[in-house]
Coordinates of C-alpha atoms in Angstrom, one line a residue:
M1 CA -13.7 20.6 -7.5
I2 CA -17.2 19.3 -7.7
L3 CA -16.8 18.6 -11.4
S4 CA -13.7 16.6 -10.9
C5 CA -15.3 14.7 -8.1
L6 CA -18.3 13.8 -10.4
I7 CA -15.8 12.8 -13.2
F8 CA -13.9 10.4 -10.9
L9 CA -17.1 8.9 -9.6
G10 CA -18.3 8.4 -13.1
L11 CA -15.0 6.7 -14.0
V12 CA -15.4 4.3 -11.1
F13 CA -18.9 3.2 -12.2
H14 CA -17.6 2.9 -15.8
L15 CA -14.7 0.7 -14.8
N16 CA -16.8 -1.4 -12.5
E17 CA -19.2 -2.1 -15.5
A18 CA -16.5 -2.5 -18.1
L19 CA -14.6 -5.1 -16.1
Y20 CA -17.6 -7.5 -16.0
V21 CA -19.5 -6.9 -19.3
R22 CA -19.2 -9.5 -22.0
E23 CA -18.8 -8.8 -25.7
D24 CA -22.4 -9.6 -26.5
H25 CA -23.6 -7.1 -23.9
Q26 CA -25.9 -9.6 -22.3
I27 CA -26.6 -9.6 -18.6
S28 CA -24.2 -12.2 -17.3
S29 CA -23.5 -13.5 -13.8
L30 CA -20.4 -11.4 -13.6
K31 CA -22.4 -8.3 -14.5
K32 CA -25.0 -9.1 -11.9
Y33 CA -22.2 -9.6 -9.4
A34 CA -20.7 -6.2 -10.3
F35 CA -23.9 -4.4 -9.5
S36 CA -25.0 -6.4 -6.4
W37 CA -24.2 -5.0 -3.0
H38 CA -23.0 -6.8 0.1
L39 CA -23.0 -5.7 3.7
D40 CA -19.3 -4.9 3.8
E41 CA -19.6 -2.7 0.6
I42 CA -22.6 -0.8 1.9
F43 CA -20.8 -0.2 5.2
L44 CA -17.6 1.1 3.5
V45 CA -19.5 3.6 1.3
G46 CA -21.7 4.7 4.2
A47 CA -18.8 5.1 6.6
T48 CA -16.9 7.1 4.0
L49 CA -19.8 9.5 3.7
I50 CA -20.3 9.8 7.5
H51 CA -16.5 10.4 7.9
V52 CA -16.7 13.3 5.4
I53 CA -19.8 14.8 7.0
S54 CA -18.2 14.5 10.5
M55 CA -15.5 16.9 9.4
G56 CA -17.9 19.7 10.1
S57 CA -17.4 19.2 13.8
S58 CA -14.2 20.7 15.4
S59 CA -14.1 17.8 17.9
M60 CA -14.3 15.2 15.2
V61 CA -11.5 17.0 13.3
E62 CA -9.3 16.9 16.3
E63 CA -9.9 13.3 17.0
E64 CA -10.2 12.0 13.5
Q65 CA -8.1 8.9 14.2
Y66 CA -10.8 7.3 16.3
I67 CA -13.2 7.4 13.3
C68 CA -10.5 5.8 11.0
H69 CA -9.7 3.0 13.4
F70 CA -13.4 2.3 14.1
V71 CA -14.2 2.1 10.3
L72 CA -11.3 -0.2 9.6
S73 CA -11.9 -2.6 12.5
T74 CA -15.6 -2.9 11.7
F75 CA -15.0 -3.3 8.0
Y76 CA -12.5 -6.1 8.5
L77 CA -14.8 -7.8 11.0
L78 CA -17.4 -7.8 8.3
L79 CA -14.9 -9.3 5.9
I80 CA -14.1 -12.1 8.4
R81 CA -17.8 -12.8 8.7
K82 CA -18.2 -12.9 4.9
T83 CA -15.1 -15.1 4.5
A84 CA -16.1 -17.5 7.2
Q85 CA -19.4 -18.1 5.5
T86 CA -17.5 -19.5 2.4
I87 CA -15.1 -21.8 4.3
P88 CA -17.2 -25.0 4.0
A89 CA -17.6 -24.4 0.2
D90 CA -13.9 -23.7 -0.1
R91 CA -12.9 -27.1 1.4
T92 CA -14.6 -28.9 -1.5
Q93 CA -12.5 -27.1 -4.1
S94 CA -8.9 -27.7 -5.2
S95 CA -8.0 -24.9 -7.5
V96 CA -4.3 -24.1 -7.5
G97 CA -3.9 -23.2 -3.8
L98 CA -6.7 -20.7 -3.6
S99 CA -8.6 -22.7 -1.0
M100 CA -5.7 -24.1 1.0
S101 CA -6.3 -24.3 4.8
L102 CA -4.3 -24.9 7.9
N103 CA -5.1 -28.0 9.9
G104 CA -8.3 -28.2 7.8
K105 CA -10.0 -25.5 10.0
I106 CA -8.7 -22.0 9.3
S107 CA -8.0 -20.8 5.8
Y108 CA -5.4 -18.3 4.6
P109 CA -8.0 -15.5 4.0
I110 CA -9.1 -15.7 7.7
I111 CA -5.5 -15.7 9.0
S112 CA -4.7 -12.7 6.8
L113 CA -7.7 -10.7 8.0
F114 CA -6.9 -11.5 11.7
S115 CA -3.3 -10.3 11.0
V116 CA -4.6 -7.0 9.7
L117 CA -7.0 -6.6 12.7
V118 CA -4.3 -7.5 15.4
S119 CA -1.8 -5.2 13.7
G120 CA -4.4 -2.4 13.5
R121 CA -5.2 -2.8 17.2
I122 CA -1.6 -2.4 18.2
L123 CA -1.1 0.5 15.9
R124 CA -4.2 2.2 17.5
A125 CA -2.6 1.8 21.0
W126 CA 0.7 3.1 19.9
H127 CA -0.3 6.8 19.6
Q128 CA -3.8 7.2 20.9
G129 CA -3.7 10.6 22.5
G130 CA -4.7 12.7 19.5
I131 CA -5.0 16.4 20.3
N132 CA -7.4 16.7 23.3
W133 CA -6.2 13.4 25.0
V134 CA -2.4 13.8 24.9
N135 CA -2.2 12.8 28.5
L136 CA -3.6 9.3 27.9
P137 CA -0.9 6.6 28.3
D138 CA 0.1 4.7 25.1
I139 CA 2.9 2.4 24.0
S140 CA 5.1 5.1 22.7
K141 CA 5.1 7.0 26.0
W142 CA 5.8 3.8 27.9
L143 CA 8.8 3.1 25.6
K144 CA 10.2 6.6 26.3
L145 CA 9.8 6.1 30.0
A146 CA 11.5 2.7 29.8
G147 CA 14.7 4.2 28.4
H148 CA 16.7 4.5 25.2
E149 CA 18.2 1.0 25.5
Y150 CA 14.8 -0.7 25.1
V151 CA 13.9 1.7 22.2
K152 CA 17.2 0.9 20.4
R153 CA 16.6 -2.9 20.8
L154 CA 13.1 -2.5 19.4
W155 CA 14.5 -0.5 16.5
L156 CA 16.9 -3.3 15.7
L157 CA 14.3 -5.9 16.0
A158 CA 11.9 -4.0 13.7
C159 CA 14.6 -3.5 11.1
L160 CA 15.6 -7.2 11.1
S161 CA 12.0 -8.3 10.9
V162 CA 11.3 -6.0 7.9
I163 CA 14.3 -7.4 6.1
I164 CA 13.4 -11.1 6.8
L165 CA 9.7 -10.7 6.1
S166 CA 10.4 -8.8 2.8
I167 CA 12.9 -11.4 1.6
Y168 CA 10.5 -14.2 2.5
V169 CA 7.7 -12.5 0.5
L170 CA 10.0 -12.2 -2.5
T171 CA 10.6 -16.0 -2.4
F172 CA 6.9 -16.5 -3.4
L173 CA 8.3 -16.0 -6.9
W174 CA 10.6 -19.0 -6.4
T175 CA 9.7 -20.3 -9.9
R176 CA 12.1 -17.6 -11.0
R177 CA 14.9 -18.6 -8.6
K178 CA 17.7 -16.7 -10.4
M179 CA 15.7 -13.4 -10.3
V180 CA 14.8 -13.9 -6.6
L181 CA 18.4 -14.5 -5.7
A182 CA 19.7 -11.5 -7.7
V183 CA 17.0 -9.1 -6.5
G184 CA 17.1 -10.3 -2.9
F185 CA 20.9 -10.0 -2.6
S186 CA 20.9 -6.6 -4.2
F187 CA 18.3 -5.2 -1.8
F188 CA 19.8 -7.0 1.2
I189 CA 22.7 -4.5 1.0
P190 CA 20.7 -1.4 2.0
G191 CA 19.1 -3.4 4.7
L192 CA 22.5 -4.1 6.2
M193 CA 23.4 -0.5 5.9
V194 CA 20.3 0.6 7.9
L195 CA 21.2 -2.1 10.5
K196 CA 24.7 -0.7 10.8
Y197 CA 23.3 2.8 11.0
I198 CA 21.1 1.8 13.9
I199 CA 23.8 -0.1 15.8
S200 CA 26.3 2.8 15.5
H201 CA 23.7 5.3 16.5
E202 CA 24.8 7.2 19.6
D203 CA 22.6 8.5 22.4
D204 CA 23.3 11.1 25.0
T205 CA 22.9 11.0 28.8
S206 CA 19.3 12.2 28.6
G207 CA 18.3 9.1 26.7
S208 CA 17.6 10.9 23.4
F209 CA 19.4 10.0 20.2
T210 CA 22.0 12.4 18.7
Y211 CA 23.2 12.8 15.1
S212 CA 26.9 13.0 14.4
Y213 CA 28.8 13.7 11.2
G214 CA 29.4 10.0 10.7
S215 CA 25.7 9.3 11.0
T216 CA 25.0 12.1 8.5
V217 CA 27.4 10.6 5.9
S218 CA 25.9 7.1 6.5
A219 CA 22.3 8.5 6.0
Q220 CA 23.4 10.1 2.7
K221 CA 24.9 6.8 1.5
I222 CA 21.7 5.0 2.3
Y223 CA 19.6 7.6 0.4
R224 CA 21.8 7.1 -2.7
V225 CA 21.7 3.3 -2.5
L226 CA 18.0 3.1 -2.0
G227 CA 17.3 5.5 -4.8
A228 CA 19.7 3.8 -7.2
L229 CA 18.4 0.3 -6.5
T230 CA 14.8 1.4 -6.9
V231 CA 15.5 3.1 -10.3
V232 CA 17.5 0.1 -11.5
A233 CA 14.7 -2.3 -10.5
V234 CA 12.0 -0.3 -12.2
V235 CA 14.1 0.1 -15.4
A236 CA 15.7 -3.3 -15.6
V237 CA 13.2 -5.8 -14.3
P238 CA 10.7 -5.6 -17.3
W239 CA 13.7 -6.2 -19.7
L240 CA 15.3 -9.0 -17.8
I241 CA 12.4 -10.9 -16.3
H242 CA 11.8 -13.0 -19.5
I243 CA 15.2 -14.6 -19.0
W244 CA 13.8 -16.5 -16.0
T245 CA 10.4 -17.2 -17.4
S246 CA 9.1 -20.4 -15.8
K247 CA 7.4 -23.2 -17.7
A248 CA 5.2 -24.2 -14.8
C249 CA 4.1 -23.2 -11.4
S250 CA 3.9 -25.4 -8.4
N251 CA 0.7 -25.6 -6.4
G252 CA 2.4 -24.3 -3.3
D253 CA 3.6 -21.1 -4.8
I254 CA 1.8 -17.9 -5.6
C255 CA 1.7 -18.4 -9.4
L256 CA 1.3 -15.0 -10.9
S257 CA 1.1 -16.4 -14.4
T258 CA -2.0 -18.6 -14.0
S259 CA -3.4 -19.4 -17.3
G260 CA -7.0 -18.5 -18.2
S261 CA -9.6 -19.3 -20.7
H262 CA -8.5 -16.8 -23.2
D263 CA -5.5 -17.3 -25.4
I264 CA -3.9 -13.9 -24.5
L265 CA -3.6 -15.1 -20.9
K266 CA -1.5 -18.0 -22.0
L267 CA 1.2 -15.9 -23.6
P268 CA 4.5 -15.4 -21.8
P269 CA 4.3 -11.6 -22.1
L270 CA 1.3 -11.4 -19.7
M271 CA 3.2 -13.7 -17.2
E272 CA 6.2 -11.3 -17.5
M273 CA 4.0 -8.3 -17.0
R274 CA 2.5 -9.6 -13.8
D275 CA 5.8 -10.8 -12.4
S276 CA 7.3 -7.4 -13.2
F277 CA 4.5 -5.7 -11.3
Y278 CA 5.2 -8.0 -8.3
V279 CA 9.0 -7.4 -8.2
I280 CA 8.7 -3.7 -8.7
G281 CA 6.0 -3.4 -6.2
W282 CA 8.0 -5.4 -3.7
A283 CA 11.0 -3.1 -4.3
Y284 CA 8.9 0.0 -3.7
I285 CA 7.6 -1.4 -0.4
F286 CA 10.9 -2.6 0.9
C287 CA 12.9 0.5 0.1
W288 CA 10.1 2.8 1.5
C289 CA 10.1 0.8 4.8
L290 CA 13.9 1.0 5.1
L291 CA 13.7 4.8 4.4
Q292 CA 11.1 5.2 7.1
L293 CA 13.2 3.1 9.6
L294 CA 15.9 5.7 8.9
L295 CA 13.8 8.8 9.2
Q296 CA 11.0 8.1 11.7
Q297 CA 11.5 8.4 15.4
P298 CA 13.0 5.2 16.9
T299 CA 9.7 4.7 18.8
N300 CA 7.9 4.4 15.5
S301 CA 10.0 1.5 14.2
L302 CA 7.6 -1.2 15.2
P303 CA 4.6 0.6 13.7
V304 CA 6.5 0.6 10.4
L305 CA 6.8 -3.1 10.7
L306 CA 3.1 -3.5 11.5
L307 CA 2.2 -1.4 8.5
L308 CA 4.3 -3.8 6.4
V309 CA 2.5 -6.8 7.9
Q310 CA -0.9 -5.2 7.0
I311 CA 0.2 -4.8 3.4
Y312 CA 1.4 -8.3 3.0
A313 CA -1.6 -9.7 4.8
S314 CA -3.9 -7.7 2.5
M315 CA -2.0 -9.1 -0.5
L316 CA -2.4 -12.6 0.7
H317 CA -6.1 -12.1 1.3
S318 CA -6.6 -10.5 -2.1
F319 CA -4.9 -13.5 -3.7
S320 CA -6.6 -16.3 -1.7
A321 CA -10.1 -14.9 -1.0
V322 CA -12.8 -17.1 -2.6
P323 CA -15.0 -15.6 -3.9
A324 CA -12.8 -12.6 -4.7
H325 CA -13.9 -9.2 -3.5
K326 CA -14.7 -6.4 -6.0
H327 CA -11.6 -4.5 -7.0
W328 CA -12.9 -1.2 -5.8
I329 CA -13.5 -2.6 -2.3
E330 CA -9.9 -3.9 -2.0
V331 CA -8.3 -0.7 -3.3
T332 CA -10.5 1.4 -1.0
A333 CA -9.5 -0.8 2.0
L334 CA -5.8 -0.3 1.2
Y335 CA -6.4 3.4 0.9
Q336 CA -8.1 3.5 4.3
L337 CA -5.4 1.4 5.9
G338 CA -2.9 4.0 4.7
M339 CA -4.9 6.9 6.2
A340 CA -5.3 5.1 9.5
G341 CA -1.6 4.4 9.5
H342 CA -1.0 8.1 9.1
F343 CA -2.4 8.6 12.6
A344 CA -0.8 5.5 14.0
L345 CA 2.6 7.0 13.4
G346 CA 1.8 9.9 15.7
N347 CA 0.4 12.4 13.3
S348 CA -2.7 14.4 13.9
N349 CA -4.6 17.4 12.4
S350 CA -2.4 19.8 14.4
L351 CA 0.8 21.3 12.9
A352 CA 2.5 20.7 16.2
T353 CA 2.9 16.9 15.6
I354 CA 5.0 17.3 12.4
D355 CA 8.4 15.7 13.0
V356 CA 10.8 18.5 12.3
A357 CA 13.8 16.7 13.8
G358 CA 13.7 13.9 11.2
A359 CA 13.8 16.4 8.4
V360 CA 17.6 17.1 9.0
I361 CA 18.7 13.5 9.0
G362 CA 21.5 13.2 6.4
A363 CA 21.6 17.0 5.8
S364 CA 25.0 18.6 5.9
D365 CA 23.7 22.1 5.5
F366 CA 20.2 23.4 6.0
S367 CA 18.0 23.5 2.9
M368 CA 14.4 24.5 3.1
L369 CA 13.6 22.4 0.0
S370 CA 15.2 19.2 1.2
S371 CA 13.9 19.6 4.8
G372 CA 10.4 20.2 3.4
V373 CA 10.6 17.1 1.2
L374 CA 11.8 15.0 4.2
M375 CA 9.0 16.3 6.4
F376 CA 6.5 15.4 3.7
I377 CA 8.0 11.9 3.4
I378 CA 7.9 11.4 7.2
T379 CA 4.4 12.8 7.7
Y380 CA 2.8 10.9 4.8
A381 CA 4.8 7.7 5.1
S382 CA 1.8 5.4 5.6
P383 CA -0.4 6.8 2.8
L384 CA 2.5 6.7 0.3
L385 CA 3.5 3.2 1.5
F386 CA 0.0 1.8 0.7
L387 CA -0.1 3.6 -2.6
L388 CA 3.3 2.2 -3.6
S389 CA 2.0 -1.3 -2.8
M390 CA -0.6 -1.0 -5.7
P391 CA 1.8 -2.7 -8.3
M392 CA 2.0 -5.7 -6.0
W393 CA -1.8 -5.8 -5.6
I394 CA -2.1 -5.7 -9.4
S395 CA 0.2 -8.7 -9.7
V396 CA -1.7 -10.9 -7.2
K397 CA -5.1 -10.3 -8.8
N398 CA -6.4 -12.7 -11.3
F399 CA -7.7 -10.8 -14.3
S400 CA -8.2 -13.9 -16.4
C401 CA -11.9 -14.2 -15.5
L402 CA -12.5 -10.7 -16.7
V403 CA -11.0 -11.0 -20.2
T404 CA -13.9 -12.5 -22.1
S405 CA -13.9 -10.5 -25.3
Q406 CA -12.3 -12.1 -28.3
N407 CA -10.9 -8.7 -29.3
A408 CA -9.1 -8.2 -26.0
N409 CA -5.6 -7.0 -26.2
F410 CA -2.8 -5.9 -23.9
G411 CA -4.3 -2.3 -23.9
D412 CA -7.5 -3.7 -22.4
L413 CA -5.4 -5.5 -19.8
L414 CA -3.5 -2.4 -18.9
K415 CA -6.8 -0.5 -18.4
M416 CA -8.1 -3.2 -16.1
M417 CA -4.8 -3.4 -14.2
L418 CA -4.3 0.3 -13.7
G419 CA -8.0 1.5 -13.6
F420 CA -9.0 1.0 -10.0
P421 CA -5.6 1.4 -8.3
C422 CA -5.4 4.9 -10.0
V423 CA -9.0 6.1 -10.0
I424 CA -10.2 5.0 -6.6
P425 CA -7.5 7.0 -4.6
L426 CA -8.2 10.0 -6.8
C427 CA -11.9 9.6 -6.3
L428 CA -11.7 9.3 -2.5
N429 CA -9.3 12.2 -2.2
S430 CA -11.5 14.3 -4.5
V431 CA -14.6 13.6 -2.4
T432 CA -12.7 14.6 0.8
L433 CA -11.1 17.7 -0.7
T434 CA -14.4 19.0 -2.2
A435 CA -16.4 18.3 1.0
Y436 CA -13.9 19.9 3.3
T437 CA -13.6 23.0 1.0
I438 CA -17.3 23.5 1.3
I439 CA -17.1 22.9 5.1
L440 CA -14.3 25.4 5.4
L441 CA -16.3 28.1 3.6
L442 CA -19.3 27.4 5.8
M443 CA -17.1 27.6 9.0
R444 CA -15.2 30.7 8.0
N445 CA -16.6 32.6 11.0
H446 CA -16.2 29.7 13.4
L447 CA -14.3 30.4 16.6
F448 CA -11.8 27.6 15.8
I449 CA -11.3 28.5 12.1
W450 CA -7.5 29.1 12.6
S451 CA -6.7 26.6 15.2
V452 CA -8.7 23.5 13.9
F453 CA -10.2 23.9 10.5
S454 CA -7.4 25.7 8.7
P455 CA -4.6 23.3 9.8
K456 CA -6.9 20.4 8.7
Y457 CA -7.3 21.9 5.3
L458 CA -3.5 22.2 5.0
Y459 CA -3.3 18.4 5.7
V460 CA -6.0 17.7 3.2
A461 CA -4.1 19.7 0.5
A462 CA -0.9 17.9 1.4
A463 CA -2.8 14.6 1.2
T464 CA -3.9 15.6 -2.3
V465 CA -0.3 16.0 -3.3
C466 CA 0.5 12.6 -1.7
V467 CA -2.3 10.9 -3.6
Y468 CA -1.4 12.4 -7.0
L469 CA 2.3 11.6 -6.5
G470 CA 1.5 7.9 -5.6
V471 CA -1.0 7.5 -8.5
F472 CA 1.6 9.0 -10.9
I473 CA 4.2 6.5 -9.8
V474 CA 1.8 3.6 -10.2
A475 CA 0.6 4.8 -13.6
A476 CA 4.1 5.5 -14.8
T477 CA 5.3 2.1 -13.7
G478 CA 2.4 0.2 -15.3
T479 CA 2.8 2.2 -18.6
Y480 CA 6.5 1.5 -18.7
I481 CA 6.0 -2.2 -18.1
Y482 CA 3.3 -2.3 -20.8
L483 CA 5.5 -0.4 -23.3
V484 CA 8.5 -2.7 -22.7
T485 CA 6.3 -5.8 -23.0
I486 CA 4.8 -4.6 -26.3
F487 CA 8.2 -3.6 -27.7
R488 CA 9.7 -7.0 -26.9
K489 CA 6.7 -8.8 -28.3
R490 CA 6.9 -6.9 -31.6
Y491 CA 10.6 -7.4 -31.8
K492 CA 10.3 -11.1 -31.2
I493 CA 7.6 -11.4 -33.9
K494 CA 9.7 -9.4 -36.3
A495 CA 12.8 -11.5 -35.6
S496 CA 10.9 -14.7 -36.1
T497 CA 9.5 -13.4 -39.4
V498 CA 12.9 -12.5 -40.7
A499 CA 14.3 -15.9 -39.7

């Protein structure tokens, strides 16, 4: 474990250096920027170390959600401070919508950061009891006291908002109108199916929701449609996206195919790669949110929407922030948002908070394997959601300023695109797993070894599976897009040579 932790840390430093070093190996301004440290970066590293060390206390393990929420809120306040200091300079620039502002006062980066903060504050208040403070009032308890009618209305509102917001985000690629219409209409169908499922959902006289045979069949159909559409999107989009290649991007759109100084960045294949990442990442996020609206408790429907808002706001900030943050900072922030969302959905480090009821939704007969998979999906909904958003993050980042070598090729671009989204989650998880394994060995004679530390270790082990699964999906998606792009490029060159 210690060796793997050191290997991942070494890979992070290597990637951070490789992304900013020029071919002549001279100390450039980009390299100086890569190794300079800002307050938000120092805080994030220090807070991560303190968080790991705090796991040696049983009370900190039981109330870990407070540490996560504090770290995130403080970090985003530091980002707001850092971004606000650059606003006067941004107003004097006019580079393709990166420094656009509203009413000439507040820029998009500030709005996106405030959206993350406000959403995070509501999520913190949704389930704030933890283990020792279960009696504290929170929003979820108030909703249950208000009655099932209010919960069902909130469920419907959250589902409608997820569909509308996701379709709107897809229209940012309006330069490919045919693709947006085709993909949007296709994924609108499972959204309507989830809405129908919610509307037809029955409740008993006690105010709790019941599951009939009809709802079981509907859930199974939704599973199949979501799975089929996701697979079709991943397989087909890289092959078909070149049909709708745009010749130009308007200043008002998120132009994912911005040209750079190097010739390779002006080639249509790179534009198609980035747009493929965007569409596939969008499909992952949308389908996962619909699945969670189906599986999570109805009182958790609005937290699912708020997690989606945090993702899209983070993407907007990553795209529009000037100057851009370091890649490892943005990926770490997304990872930490996912871990904080894990507690915001009502989870804790106690096995008693696992949602067993949701593990039988859509199940005709009991199966330990299928129920275990559904429990894993429900419990780690937030971490997997943010890991599945990495393809979209890759698409909104501008890698043109990093490709300075004349010998750069698509393999170098693939390494830059997939490096941090894959290595950073593995590194953070490895640090946590290694540290907590050492802590568990030291605490083996502790009074609370079986009630506190051992259940926490089970959660850490399950989180490791979650991280490796998410990273595998991201890496497989990126590799597939790369292989399709290279194949089409070589086929096009061969066809032009024969002609």
